[in-house]
Tab-separated table of C-alpha atoms in Angstrom:
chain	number	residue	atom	x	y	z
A	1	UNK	CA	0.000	0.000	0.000
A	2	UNK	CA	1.064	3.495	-0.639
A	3	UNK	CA	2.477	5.589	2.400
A	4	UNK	CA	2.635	8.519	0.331
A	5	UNK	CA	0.660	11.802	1.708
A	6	UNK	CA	-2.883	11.551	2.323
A	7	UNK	CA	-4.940	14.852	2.567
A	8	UNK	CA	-7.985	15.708	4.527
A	9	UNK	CA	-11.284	17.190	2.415
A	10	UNK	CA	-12.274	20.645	3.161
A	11	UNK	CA	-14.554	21.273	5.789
A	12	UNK	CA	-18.536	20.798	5.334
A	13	UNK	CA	-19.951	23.907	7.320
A	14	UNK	CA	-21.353	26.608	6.766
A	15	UNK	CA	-22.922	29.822	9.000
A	16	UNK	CA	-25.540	27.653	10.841
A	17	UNK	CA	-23.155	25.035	11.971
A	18	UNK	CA	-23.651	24.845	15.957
A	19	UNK	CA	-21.234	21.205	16.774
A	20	UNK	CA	-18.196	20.313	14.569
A	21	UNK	CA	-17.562	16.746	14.583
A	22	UNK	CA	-14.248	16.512	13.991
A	23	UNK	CA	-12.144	13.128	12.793
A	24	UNK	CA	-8.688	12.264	12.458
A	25	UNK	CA	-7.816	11.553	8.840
A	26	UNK	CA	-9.901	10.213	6.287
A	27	UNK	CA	-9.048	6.204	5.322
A	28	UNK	CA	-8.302	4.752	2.465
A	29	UNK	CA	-11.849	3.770	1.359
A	30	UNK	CA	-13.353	7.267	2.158
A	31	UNK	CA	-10.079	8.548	-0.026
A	32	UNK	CA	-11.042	6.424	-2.805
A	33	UNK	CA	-14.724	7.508	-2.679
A	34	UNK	CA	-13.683	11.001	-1.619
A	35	UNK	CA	-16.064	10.631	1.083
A	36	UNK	CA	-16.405	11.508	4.788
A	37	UNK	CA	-16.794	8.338	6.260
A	38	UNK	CA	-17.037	7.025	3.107
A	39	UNK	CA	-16.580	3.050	4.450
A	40	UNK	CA	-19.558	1.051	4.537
A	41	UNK	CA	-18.668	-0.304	7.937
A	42	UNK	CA	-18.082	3.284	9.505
A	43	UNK	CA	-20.767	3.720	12.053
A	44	UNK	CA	-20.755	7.377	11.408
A	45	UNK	CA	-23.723	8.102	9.408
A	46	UNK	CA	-26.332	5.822	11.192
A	47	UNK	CA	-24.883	7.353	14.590
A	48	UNK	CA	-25.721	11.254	13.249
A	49	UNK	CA	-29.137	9.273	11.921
A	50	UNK	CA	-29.920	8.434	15.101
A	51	UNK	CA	-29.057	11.841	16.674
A	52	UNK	CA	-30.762	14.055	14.195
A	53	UNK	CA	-33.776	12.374	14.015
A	54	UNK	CA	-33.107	12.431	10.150
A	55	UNK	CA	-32.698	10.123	7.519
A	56	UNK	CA	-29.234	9.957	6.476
A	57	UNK	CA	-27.770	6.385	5.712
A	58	UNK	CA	-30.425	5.794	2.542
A	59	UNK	CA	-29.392	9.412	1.051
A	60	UNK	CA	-26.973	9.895	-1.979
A	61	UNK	CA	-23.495	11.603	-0.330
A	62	UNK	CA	-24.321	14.973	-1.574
A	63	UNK	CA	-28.068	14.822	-0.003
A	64	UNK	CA	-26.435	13.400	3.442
A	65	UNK	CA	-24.047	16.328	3.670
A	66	UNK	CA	-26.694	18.563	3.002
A	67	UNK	CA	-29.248	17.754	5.369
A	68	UNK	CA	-26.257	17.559	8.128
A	69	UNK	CA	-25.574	21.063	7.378
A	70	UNK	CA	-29.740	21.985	7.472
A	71	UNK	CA	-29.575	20.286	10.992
A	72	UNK	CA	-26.227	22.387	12.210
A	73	UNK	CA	-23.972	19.685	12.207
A	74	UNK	CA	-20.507	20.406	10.187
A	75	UNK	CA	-17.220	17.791	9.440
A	76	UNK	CA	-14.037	18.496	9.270
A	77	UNK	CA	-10.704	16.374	9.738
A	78	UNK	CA	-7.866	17.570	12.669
A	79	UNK	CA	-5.189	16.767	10.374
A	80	UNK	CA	-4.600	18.644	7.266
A	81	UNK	CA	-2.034	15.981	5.780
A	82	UNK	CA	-0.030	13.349	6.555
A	83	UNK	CA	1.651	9.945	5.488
A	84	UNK	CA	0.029	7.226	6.145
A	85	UNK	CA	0.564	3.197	5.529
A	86	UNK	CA	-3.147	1.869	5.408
A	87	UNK	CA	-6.077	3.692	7.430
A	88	UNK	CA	-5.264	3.493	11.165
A	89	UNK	CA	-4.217	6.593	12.563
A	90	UNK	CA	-1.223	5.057	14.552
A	91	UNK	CA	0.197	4.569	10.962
A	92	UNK	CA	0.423	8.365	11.070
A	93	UNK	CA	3.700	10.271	10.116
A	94	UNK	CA	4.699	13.300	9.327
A	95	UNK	CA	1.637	14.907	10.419
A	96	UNK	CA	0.676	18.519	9.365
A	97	UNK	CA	-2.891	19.615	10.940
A	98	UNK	CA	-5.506	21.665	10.246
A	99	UNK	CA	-5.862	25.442	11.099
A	100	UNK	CA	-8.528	24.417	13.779
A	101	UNK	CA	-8.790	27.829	15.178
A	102	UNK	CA	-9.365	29.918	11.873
A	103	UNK	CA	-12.335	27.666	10.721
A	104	UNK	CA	-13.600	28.170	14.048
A	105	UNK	CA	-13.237	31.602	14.239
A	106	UNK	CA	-15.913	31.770	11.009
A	107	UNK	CA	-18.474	29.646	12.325
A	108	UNK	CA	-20.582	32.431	14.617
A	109	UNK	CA	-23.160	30.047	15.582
A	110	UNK	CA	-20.649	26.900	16.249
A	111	UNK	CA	-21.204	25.941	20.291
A	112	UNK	CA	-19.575	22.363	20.456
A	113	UNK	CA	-16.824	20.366	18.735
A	114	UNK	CA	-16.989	16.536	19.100
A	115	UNK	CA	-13.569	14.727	18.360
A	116	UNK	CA	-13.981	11.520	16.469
A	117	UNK	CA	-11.979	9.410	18.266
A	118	UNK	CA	-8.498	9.746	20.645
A	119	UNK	CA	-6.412	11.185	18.079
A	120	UNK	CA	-8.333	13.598	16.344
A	121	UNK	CA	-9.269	14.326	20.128
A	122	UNK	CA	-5.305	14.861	20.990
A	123	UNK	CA	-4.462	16.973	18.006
A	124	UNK	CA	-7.694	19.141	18.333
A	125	UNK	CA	-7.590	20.052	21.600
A	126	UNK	CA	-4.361	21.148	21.927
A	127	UNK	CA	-5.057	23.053	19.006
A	128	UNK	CA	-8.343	24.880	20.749
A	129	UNK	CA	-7.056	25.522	24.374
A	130	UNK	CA	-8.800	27.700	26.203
A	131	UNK	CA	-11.457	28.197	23.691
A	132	UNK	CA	-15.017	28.342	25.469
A	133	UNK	CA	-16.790	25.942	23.203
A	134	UNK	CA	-17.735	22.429	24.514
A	135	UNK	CA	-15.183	19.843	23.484
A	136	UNK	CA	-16.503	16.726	23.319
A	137	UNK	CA	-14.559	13.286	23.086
A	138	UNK	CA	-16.366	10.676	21.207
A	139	UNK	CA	-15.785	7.080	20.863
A	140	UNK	CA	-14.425	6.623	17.504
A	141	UNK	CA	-16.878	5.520	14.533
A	142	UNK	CA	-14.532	3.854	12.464
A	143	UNK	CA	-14.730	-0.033	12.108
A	144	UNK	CA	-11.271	-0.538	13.762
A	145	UNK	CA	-13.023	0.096	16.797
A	146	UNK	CA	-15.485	-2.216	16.970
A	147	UNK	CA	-14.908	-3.084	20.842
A	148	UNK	CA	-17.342	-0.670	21.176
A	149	UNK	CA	-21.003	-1.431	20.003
A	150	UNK	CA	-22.901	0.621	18.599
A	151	UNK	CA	-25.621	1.239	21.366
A	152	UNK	CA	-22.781	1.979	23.981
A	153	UNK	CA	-21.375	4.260	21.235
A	154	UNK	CA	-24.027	6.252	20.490
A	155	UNK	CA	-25.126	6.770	24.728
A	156	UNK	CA	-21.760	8.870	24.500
A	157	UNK	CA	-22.375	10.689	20.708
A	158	UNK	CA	-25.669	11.724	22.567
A	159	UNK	CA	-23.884	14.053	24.504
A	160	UNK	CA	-23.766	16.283	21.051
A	161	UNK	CA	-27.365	16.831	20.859
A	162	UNK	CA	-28.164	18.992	23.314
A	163	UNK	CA	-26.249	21.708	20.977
A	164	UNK	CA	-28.076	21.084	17.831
């Protein structure tokens, strides 16, 4: 597999964005598809299903990002680049992140920031010290963490709805 750099997509958000979910690095498959959580497996979409009370998993990529935005949810990846052997963030090299504080910074209406997982929850918060939005660690979506299921994973992505 190639290690060569791997780039995050720009962010999805937009004026009426009130939580940021924020993951790590997108994986291969959501590369390929150039998709957020573009892996069939990711949990992702059925977990912001469940939270927004909207259909999401059945939608066309486009449609799903759209009605995410309409229900003030935004994405956005911690790191900007990096190289990368595979999908698993402890792959990770040569890692160059986001500018965390600039996107926030243009989101007036943003009140919480959930981190996808322990290392987009590392890099981002020691990115947005002492800012006085909610930061929110979330157990991560991906399918590498399946120790996790899904009911006990979404009791904790719960905790983002109250902002929305």
């Amino acid at each position: 597999m190639d290690a060569g750099p791997k780039y995050s997509f720009p962010p999805v958000a937009d004026g009426r964005t009130r939580v940021l979910v924020l993951g790590s690095l997108p994986g291969e498959v959501s590369l390929r598809r150039a998709q957020y959580y573009g892996h069939p497996r990711n949990l992702f979409w059925p977990l912001m299903e469940e939270l927004t009370g909207r259909n999401l998993v059945s939608l066309a990529y486009e449609e799903r990002l759209s009605r995410l935005l309409d229900t003030g949810v935004g994405l956005w990846d911690v790191v900007g680049s990096a190289r990368r052997q595979g999908s698993l963030d402890v792959a990770m090299w040569d890692v160059h992140a986001n500018d965390l504080a600039d996107l926030v910074a243009h989101l007036p209406k943003l009140r919480a920031i959930g981190f996808n997982g322990g290392t987009s929850a590392r890099i981002g918060r020691a990115q947005l010290a002492g800012s006085s939005l909610a930061l929110i660690d979330l157990p991560s979506s991906s399918p590498a963490y399946a120790s996790l299921p899904f009911a006990a994973k979404l009791e904790r992505w719960r905790e983002l709805a109250r902002f929305l």
